[in-house]
Coordinates of C-alpha atoms (C1' of nucleotides) in Angstrom, one line a residue:
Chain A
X1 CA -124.4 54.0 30.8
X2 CA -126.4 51.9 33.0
X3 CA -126.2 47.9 33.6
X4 CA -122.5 46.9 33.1
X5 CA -121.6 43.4 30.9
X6 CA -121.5 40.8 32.9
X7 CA -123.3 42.2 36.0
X8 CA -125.1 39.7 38.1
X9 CA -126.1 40.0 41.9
X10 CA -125.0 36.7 42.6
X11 CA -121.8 37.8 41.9
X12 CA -121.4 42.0 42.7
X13 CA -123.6 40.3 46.0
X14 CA -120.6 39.3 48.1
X15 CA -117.7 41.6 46.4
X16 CA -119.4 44.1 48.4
X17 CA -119.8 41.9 51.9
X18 CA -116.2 41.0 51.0
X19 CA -115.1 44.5 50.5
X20 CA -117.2 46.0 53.2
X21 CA -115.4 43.9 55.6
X22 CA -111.6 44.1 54.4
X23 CA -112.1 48.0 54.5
X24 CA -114.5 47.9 57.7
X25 CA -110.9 45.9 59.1
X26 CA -108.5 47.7 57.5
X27 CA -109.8 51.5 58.6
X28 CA -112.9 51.2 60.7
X29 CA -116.7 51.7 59.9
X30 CA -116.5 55.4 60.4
X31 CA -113.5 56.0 58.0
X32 CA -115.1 54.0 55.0
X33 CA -117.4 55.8 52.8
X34 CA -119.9 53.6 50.3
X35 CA -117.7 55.4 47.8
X36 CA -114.9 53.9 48.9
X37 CA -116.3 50.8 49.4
X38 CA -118.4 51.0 46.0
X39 CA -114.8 51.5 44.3
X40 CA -113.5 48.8 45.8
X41 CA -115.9 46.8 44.0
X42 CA -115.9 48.6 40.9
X43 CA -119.0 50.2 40.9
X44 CA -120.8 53.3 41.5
X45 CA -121.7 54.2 45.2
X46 CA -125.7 54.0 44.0
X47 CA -125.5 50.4 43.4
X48 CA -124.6 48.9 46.6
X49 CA -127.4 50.3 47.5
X50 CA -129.5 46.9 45.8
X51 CA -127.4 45.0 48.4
X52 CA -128.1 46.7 51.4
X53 CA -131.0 49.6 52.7
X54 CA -127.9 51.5 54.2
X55 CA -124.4 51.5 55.3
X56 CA -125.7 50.7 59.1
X57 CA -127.5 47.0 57.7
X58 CA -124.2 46.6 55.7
X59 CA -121.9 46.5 59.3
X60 CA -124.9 44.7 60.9
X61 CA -124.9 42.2 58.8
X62 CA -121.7 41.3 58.7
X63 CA -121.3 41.1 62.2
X64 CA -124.2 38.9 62.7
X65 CA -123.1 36.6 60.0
X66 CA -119.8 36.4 61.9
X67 CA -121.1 35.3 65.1
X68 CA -123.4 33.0 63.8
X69 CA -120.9 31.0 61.9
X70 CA -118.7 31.2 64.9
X71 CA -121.7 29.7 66.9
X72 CA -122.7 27.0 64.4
X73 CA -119.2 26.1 63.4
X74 CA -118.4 25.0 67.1
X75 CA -122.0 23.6 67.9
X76 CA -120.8 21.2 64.9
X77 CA -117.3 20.5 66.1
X78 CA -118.3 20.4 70.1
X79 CA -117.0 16.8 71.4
X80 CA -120.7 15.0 72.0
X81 CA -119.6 12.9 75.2
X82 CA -116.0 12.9 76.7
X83 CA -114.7 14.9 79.5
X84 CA -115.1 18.5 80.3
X85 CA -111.4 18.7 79.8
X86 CA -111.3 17.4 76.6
X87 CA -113.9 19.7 75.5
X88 CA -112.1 22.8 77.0
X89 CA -109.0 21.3 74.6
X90 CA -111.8 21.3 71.4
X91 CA -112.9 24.7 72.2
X92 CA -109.7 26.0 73.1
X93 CA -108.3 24.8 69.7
X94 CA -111.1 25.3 67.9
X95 CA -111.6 29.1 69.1
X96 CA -107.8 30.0 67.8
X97 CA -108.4 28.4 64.4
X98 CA -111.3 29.5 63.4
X99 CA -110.6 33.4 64.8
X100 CA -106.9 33.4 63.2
X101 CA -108.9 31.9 59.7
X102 CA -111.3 35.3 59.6
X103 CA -109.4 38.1 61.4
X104 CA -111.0 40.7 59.7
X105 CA -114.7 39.6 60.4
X106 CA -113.4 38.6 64.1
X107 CA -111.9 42.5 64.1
X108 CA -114.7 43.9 63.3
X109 CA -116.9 42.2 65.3
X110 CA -115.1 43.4 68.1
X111 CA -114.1 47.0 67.4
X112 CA -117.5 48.1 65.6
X113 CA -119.3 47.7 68.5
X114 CA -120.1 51.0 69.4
X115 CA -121.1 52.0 65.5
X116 CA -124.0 49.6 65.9
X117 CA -127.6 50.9 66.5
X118 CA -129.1 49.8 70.1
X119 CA -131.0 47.4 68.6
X120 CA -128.5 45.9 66.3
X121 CA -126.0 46.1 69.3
X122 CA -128.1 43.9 71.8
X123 CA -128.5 41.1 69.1
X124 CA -124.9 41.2 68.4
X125 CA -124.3 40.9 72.1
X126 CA -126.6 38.1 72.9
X127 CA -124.9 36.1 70.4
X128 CA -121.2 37.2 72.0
X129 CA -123.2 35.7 75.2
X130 CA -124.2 33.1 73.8
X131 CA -120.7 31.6 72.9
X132 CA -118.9 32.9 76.0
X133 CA -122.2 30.4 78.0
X134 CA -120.5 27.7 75.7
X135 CA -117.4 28.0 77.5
X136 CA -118.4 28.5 81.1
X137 CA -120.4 25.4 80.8
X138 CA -117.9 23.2 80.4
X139 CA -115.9 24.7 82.6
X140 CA -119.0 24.2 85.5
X141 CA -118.7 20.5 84.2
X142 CA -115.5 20.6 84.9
X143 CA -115.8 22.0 88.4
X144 CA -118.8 19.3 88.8
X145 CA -116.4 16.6 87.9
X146 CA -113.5 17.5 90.4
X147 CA -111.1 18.0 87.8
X148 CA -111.8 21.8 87.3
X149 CA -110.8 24.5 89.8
X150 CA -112.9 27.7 88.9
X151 CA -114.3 29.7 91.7
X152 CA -115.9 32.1 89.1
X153 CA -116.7 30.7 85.6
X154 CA -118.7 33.4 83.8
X155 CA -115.5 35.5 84.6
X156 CA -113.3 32.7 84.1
X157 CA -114.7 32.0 80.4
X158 CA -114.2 35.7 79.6
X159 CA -110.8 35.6 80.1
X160 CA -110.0 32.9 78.7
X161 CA -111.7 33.9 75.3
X162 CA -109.7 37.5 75.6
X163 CA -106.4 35.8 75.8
X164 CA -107.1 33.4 73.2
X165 CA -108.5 35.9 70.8
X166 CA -105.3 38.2 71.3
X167 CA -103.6 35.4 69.4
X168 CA -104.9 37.9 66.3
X169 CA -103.0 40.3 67.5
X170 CA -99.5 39.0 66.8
X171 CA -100.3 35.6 64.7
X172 CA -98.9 35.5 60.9
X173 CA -98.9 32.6 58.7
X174 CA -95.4 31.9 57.8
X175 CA -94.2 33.2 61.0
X176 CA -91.7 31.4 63.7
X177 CA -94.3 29.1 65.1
X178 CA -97.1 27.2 63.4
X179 CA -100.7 27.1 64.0
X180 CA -100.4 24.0 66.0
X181 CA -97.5 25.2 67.9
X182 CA -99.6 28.1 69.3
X183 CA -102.7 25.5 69.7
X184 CA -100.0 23.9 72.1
X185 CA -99.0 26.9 73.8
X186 CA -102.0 28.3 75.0
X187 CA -103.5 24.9 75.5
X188 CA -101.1 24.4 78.1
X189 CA -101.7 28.3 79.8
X190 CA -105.9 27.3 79.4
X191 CA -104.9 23.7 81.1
X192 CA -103.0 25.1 84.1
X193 CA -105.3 28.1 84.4
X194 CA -108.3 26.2 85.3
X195 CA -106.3 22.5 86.3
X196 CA -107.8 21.4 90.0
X197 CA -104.4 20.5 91.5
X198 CA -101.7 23.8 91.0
Chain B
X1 CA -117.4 87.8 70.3
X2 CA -113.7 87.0 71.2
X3 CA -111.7 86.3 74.1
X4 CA -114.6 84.8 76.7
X5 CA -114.6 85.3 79.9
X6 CA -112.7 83.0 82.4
X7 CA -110.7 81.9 79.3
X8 CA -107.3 80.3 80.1
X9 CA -104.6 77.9 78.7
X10 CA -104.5 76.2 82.0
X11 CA -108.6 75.6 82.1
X12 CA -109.1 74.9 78.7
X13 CA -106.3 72.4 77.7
X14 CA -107.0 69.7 79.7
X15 CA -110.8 70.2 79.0
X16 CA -110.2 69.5 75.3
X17 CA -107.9 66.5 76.3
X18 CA -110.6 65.3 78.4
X19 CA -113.6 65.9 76.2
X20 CA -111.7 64.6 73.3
X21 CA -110.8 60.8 75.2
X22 CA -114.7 60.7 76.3
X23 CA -115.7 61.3 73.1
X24 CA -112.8 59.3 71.2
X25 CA -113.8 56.8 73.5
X26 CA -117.3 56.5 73.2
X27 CA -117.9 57.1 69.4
X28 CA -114.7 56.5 67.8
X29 CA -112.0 58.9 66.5
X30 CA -113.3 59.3 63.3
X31 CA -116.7 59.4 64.0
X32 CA -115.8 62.6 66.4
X33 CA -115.6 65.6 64.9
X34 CA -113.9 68.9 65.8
X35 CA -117.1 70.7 66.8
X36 CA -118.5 67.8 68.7
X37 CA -115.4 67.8 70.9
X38 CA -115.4 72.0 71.4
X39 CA -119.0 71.7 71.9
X40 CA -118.5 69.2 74.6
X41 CA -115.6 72.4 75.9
X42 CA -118.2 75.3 75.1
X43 CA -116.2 77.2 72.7
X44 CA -115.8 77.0 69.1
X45 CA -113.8 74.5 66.6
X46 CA -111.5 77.3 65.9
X47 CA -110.2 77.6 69.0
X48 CA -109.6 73.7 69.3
X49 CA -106.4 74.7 67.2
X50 CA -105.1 76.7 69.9
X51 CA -104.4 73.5 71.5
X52 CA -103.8 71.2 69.3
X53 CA -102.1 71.7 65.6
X54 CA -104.7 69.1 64.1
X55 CA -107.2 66.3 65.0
X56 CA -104.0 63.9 64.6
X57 CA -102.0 65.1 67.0
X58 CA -105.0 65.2 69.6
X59 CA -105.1 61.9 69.4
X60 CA -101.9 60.8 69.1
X61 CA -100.5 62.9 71.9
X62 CA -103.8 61.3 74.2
X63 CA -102.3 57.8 73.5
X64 CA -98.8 58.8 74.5
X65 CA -99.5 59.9 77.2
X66 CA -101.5 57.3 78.4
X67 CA -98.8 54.9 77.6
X68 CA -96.0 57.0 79.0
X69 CA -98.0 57.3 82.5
X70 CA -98.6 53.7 82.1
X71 CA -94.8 52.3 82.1
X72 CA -93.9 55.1 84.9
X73 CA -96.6 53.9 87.0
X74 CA -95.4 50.4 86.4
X75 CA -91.9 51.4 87.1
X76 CA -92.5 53.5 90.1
X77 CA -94.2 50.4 91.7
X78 CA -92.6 47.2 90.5
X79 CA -90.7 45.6 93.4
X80 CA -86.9 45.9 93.3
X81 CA -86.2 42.7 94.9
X82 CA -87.9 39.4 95.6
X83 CA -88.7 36.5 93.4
X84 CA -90.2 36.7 90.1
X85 CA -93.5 35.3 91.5
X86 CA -94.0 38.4 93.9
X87 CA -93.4 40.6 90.7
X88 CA -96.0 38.7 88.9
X89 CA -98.4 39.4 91.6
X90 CA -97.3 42.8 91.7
X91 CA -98.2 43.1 88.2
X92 CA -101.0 41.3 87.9
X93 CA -102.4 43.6 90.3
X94 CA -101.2 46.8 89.0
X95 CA -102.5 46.0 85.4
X96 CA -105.6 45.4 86.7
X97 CA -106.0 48.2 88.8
X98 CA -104.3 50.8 86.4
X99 CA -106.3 49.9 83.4
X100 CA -110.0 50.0 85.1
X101 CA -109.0 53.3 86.1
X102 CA -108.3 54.8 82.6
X103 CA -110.8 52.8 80.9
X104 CA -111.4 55.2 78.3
X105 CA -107.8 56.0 77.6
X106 CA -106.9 52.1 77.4
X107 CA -109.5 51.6 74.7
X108 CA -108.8 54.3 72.7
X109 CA -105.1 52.9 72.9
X110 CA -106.1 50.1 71.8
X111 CA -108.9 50.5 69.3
X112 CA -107.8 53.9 67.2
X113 CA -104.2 52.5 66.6
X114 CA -105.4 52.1 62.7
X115 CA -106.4 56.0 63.0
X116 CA -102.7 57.1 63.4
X117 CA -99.6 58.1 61.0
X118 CA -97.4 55.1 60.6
X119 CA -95.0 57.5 62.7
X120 CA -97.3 57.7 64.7
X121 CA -97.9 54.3 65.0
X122 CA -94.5 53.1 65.1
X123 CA -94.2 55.0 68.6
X124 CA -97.7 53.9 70.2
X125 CA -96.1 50.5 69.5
X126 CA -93.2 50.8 70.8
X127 CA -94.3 51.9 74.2
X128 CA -96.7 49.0 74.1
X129 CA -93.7 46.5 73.6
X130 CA -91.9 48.1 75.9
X131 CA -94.3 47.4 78.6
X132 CA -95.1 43.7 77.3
X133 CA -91.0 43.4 77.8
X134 CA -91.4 44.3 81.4
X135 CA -93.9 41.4 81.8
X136 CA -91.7 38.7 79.4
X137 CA -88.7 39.7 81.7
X138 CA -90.7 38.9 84.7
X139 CA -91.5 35.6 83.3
X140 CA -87.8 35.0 82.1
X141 CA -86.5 35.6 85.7
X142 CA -89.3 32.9 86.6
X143 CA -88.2 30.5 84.6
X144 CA -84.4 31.0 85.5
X145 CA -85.4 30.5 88.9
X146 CA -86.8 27.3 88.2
X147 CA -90.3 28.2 89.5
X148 CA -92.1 29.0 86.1
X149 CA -92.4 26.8 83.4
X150 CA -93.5 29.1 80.4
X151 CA -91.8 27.9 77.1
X152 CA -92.6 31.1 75.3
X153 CA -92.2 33.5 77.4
X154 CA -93.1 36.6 74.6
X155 CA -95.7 35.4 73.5
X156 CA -97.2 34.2 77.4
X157 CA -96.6 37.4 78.1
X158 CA -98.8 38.6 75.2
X159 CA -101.6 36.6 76.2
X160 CA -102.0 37.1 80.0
X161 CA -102.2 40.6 79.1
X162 CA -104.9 40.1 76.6
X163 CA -106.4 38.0 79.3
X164 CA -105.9 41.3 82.2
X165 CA -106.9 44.0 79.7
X166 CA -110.1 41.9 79.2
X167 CA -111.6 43.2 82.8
X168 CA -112.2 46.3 81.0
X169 CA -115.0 44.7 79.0
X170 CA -117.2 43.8 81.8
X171 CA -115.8 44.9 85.2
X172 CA -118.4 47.7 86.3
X173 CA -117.9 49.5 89.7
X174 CA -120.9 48.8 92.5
X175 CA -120.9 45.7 90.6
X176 CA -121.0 42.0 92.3
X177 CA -117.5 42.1 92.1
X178 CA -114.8 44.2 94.3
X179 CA -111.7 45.2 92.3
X180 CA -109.6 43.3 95.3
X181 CA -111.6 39.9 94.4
X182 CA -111.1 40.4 90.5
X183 CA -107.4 41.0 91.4
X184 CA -107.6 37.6 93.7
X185 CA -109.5 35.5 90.8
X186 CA -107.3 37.0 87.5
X187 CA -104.2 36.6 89.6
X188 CA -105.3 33.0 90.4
X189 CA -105.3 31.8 87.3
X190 CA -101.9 33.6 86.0
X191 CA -99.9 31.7 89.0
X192 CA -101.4 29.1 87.9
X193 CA -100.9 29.3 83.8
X194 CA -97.2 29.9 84.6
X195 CA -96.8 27.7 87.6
X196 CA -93.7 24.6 87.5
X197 CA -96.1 22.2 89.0
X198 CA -99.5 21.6 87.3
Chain C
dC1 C1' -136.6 38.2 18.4
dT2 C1' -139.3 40.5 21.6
dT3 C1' -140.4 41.5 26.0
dT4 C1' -139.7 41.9 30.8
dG5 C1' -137.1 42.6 34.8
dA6 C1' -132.7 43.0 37.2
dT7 C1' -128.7 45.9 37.5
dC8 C1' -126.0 49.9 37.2
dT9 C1' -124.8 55.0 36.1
dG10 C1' -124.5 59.7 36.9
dA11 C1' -126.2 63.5 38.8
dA12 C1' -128.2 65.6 42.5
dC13 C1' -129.7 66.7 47.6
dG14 C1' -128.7 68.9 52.1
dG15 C1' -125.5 68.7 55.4
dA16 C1' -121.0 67.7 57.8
dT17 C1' -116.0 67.6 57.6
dG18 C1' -110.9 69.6 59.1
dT19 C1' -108.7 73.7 59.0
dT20 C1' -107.6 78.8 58.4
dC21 C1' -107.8 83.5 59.7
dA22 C1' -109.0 88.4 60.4
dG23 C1' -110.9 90.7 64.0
dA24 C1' -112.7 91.2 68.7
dT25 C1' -112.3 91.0 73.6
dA26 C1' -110.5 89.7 78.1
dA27 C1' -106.4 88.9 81.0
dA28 C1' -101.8 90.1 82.4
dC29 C1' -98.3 93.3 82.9
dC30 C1' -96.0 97.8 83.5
Chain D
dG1 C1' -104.7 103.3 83.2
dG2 C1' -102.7 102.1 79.1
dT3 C1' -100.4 98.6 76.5
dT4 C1' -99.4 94.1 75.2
dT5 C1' -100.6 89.4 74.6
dA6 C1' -103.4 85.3 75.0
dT7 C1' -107.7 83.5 73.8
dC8 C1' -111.8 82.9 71.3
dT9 C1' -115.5 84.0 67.7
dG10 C1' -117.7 83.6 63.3
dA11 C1' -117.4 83.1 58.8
dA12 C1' -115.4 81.0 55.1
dC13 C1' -112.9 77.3 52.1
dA14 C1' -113.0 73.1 49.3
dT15 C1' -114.2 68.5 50.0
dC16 C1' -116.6 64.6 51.4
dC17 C1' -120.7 62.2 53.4
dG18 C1' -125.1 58.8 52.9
dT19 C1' -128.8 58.3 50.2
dT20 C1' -132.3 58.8 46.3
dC21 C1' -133.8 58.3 41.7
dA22 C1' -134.8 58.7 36.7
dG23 C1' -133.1 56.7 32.9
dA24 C1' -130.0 53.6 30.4
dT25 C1' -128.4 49.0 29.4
dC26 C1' -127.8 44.2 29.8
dA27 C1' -129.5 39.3 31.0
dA28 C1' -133.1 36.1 31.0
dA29 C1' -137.6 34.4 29.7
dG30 C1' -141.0 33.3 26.3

DNA sequence: CTTTGATCTGAACGGATGTTCAGATAAACC
DNA sequence: GGTTTATCTGAACATCCGTTCAGATCAAAG
């Protein structure tokens, strides 16, 4: 056999991203094989080799994809004018949305780290820089416009972008509180945390 | 060859723990494998299994104890009496200080959880609720008290320790930082996040 | 309908994997 | 000093790994 009815690249193309990343998720880089990965898709472990050079580009790729969605997606949504705390209620909002709607490419990006090549890993990390710079510069606004108390806000933005990604952690759909409900609760913590008069 | 000079239950044991939460650490638990970690020992696989019964257990019995020695510590050092903000403090501080000392053993707690038995599993959990109860009960006292105003105290209690486990990430000895001023700026912004009047 | 190019199979490559075990040697004990 | 026991080696087992590639087959173009 060779060329399967109905095979297109358009189509096998992103089965594999897709499959790459639920098993990436699901077990870790290390522990997924292009066989397993290949069966997942329904083809032989040869052919996701037209998709990829190697399994290393695969994990790459995906990360990068991640974060650059993650970077344009709130570049779009980013209040233009407004206060810095209103923009720290966008981005506090917007960062638990989008992370609970991909949790397996937000996983990944995280936990794969370490699988990454040197140079794949310092691209990766400028862009994890680069959206972290997002938040700690509203928050200097913030401390500019007297409403902010932050005495360190590269730190300050770190933390708060770990406890809003640990949302992942626990959050299921169809569990006791809604999306909006945990918006509200950690809206309020990100509100105190940084608030000028506490 | 056989028996080696020097050789000795005692000595070798905790090298193989050791050598196997560097390397689980570093690389990942399944992208270590058996003769990497006796390598990193000097000896042979073989005699890995002297110690261990398989790679499973190594790991497993690595994140127990790690959790186990993490609720004693807390226990042996939470304060008995005053108020619930004191024990926040307290806690604050101790996560903070605890985890940057076992950096390795924290992230291998946290990132090879997918790597174990559901058994396993089940009990790594447990211990980590079990130590997220300590810190809800801490905030439910709060709130009785009338000085914390937390409305979900599970899952605040969730997120400020996403929020302290986050040092790990970035906090680097000789670095700008002292551990005392990360403890004064992280514990800044959990009085404030749970804090009655903001 | 024929030709061309894209897509996939199936087999193969060398090497790494976790685990077992008989046998060898050093340490501990009498 | 002799015996026992703990500790380690070295080889072996079947299985899996990422990757390559010639050849087969289907889709698309003319």
């Amino acid at each position: 056999m060779a060329r399967t009815q109905g095979s297109h690249s358009d189509i096998t193309g992103p089965r594999v991203r897709e499959a790459a990343l639920h098993l990436f998720a699901q077990h870790g880089y290390a522990a997924v094989s292009m066989r397993k990965i290949a069966a997942e898709v329904g083809v032989q472990a040869g052919a996701l080799y037209n998709y990829t050079p190697d399994k290393q580009t695969l994990l790459f790729e995906l990360m990068r994809a991640h974060m650059e969605e993650l970077l344009a997606a709130w570049d779009a949504r980013a209040p233009a004018g407004g206060t810095a705390q209103a923009a720290l209620e966008a981005f506090t909002r917007f960062h638990i949305r989008f992370n609970t709607s991909r949790a397996g490419a937000v996983f990944v990006s995280y936990m794969e780290l370490r699988n990454l090549t040197p140079e794949n890993f310092n691209i990766i990390e400028g862009l994890r820089r680069d959206y972290e710079t997002r938040l700690e510069a509203i928050l200097r606004r913030g401390v500019a416009e007297g409403r902010f108390a932050v005495a360190e806000p590269r730190i300050t933005a770190m933390a708060l972008i770990a406890m809003l990604t640990g949302v992942n952690t626990w959050f299921r759909e169809r569990g006791r509180l809604s999306l909006a409900e945990v918006e509200a609760v950690y809206w309020d913590m990100v509100r105190r945390a940084v608030a000028n008069q506490g």
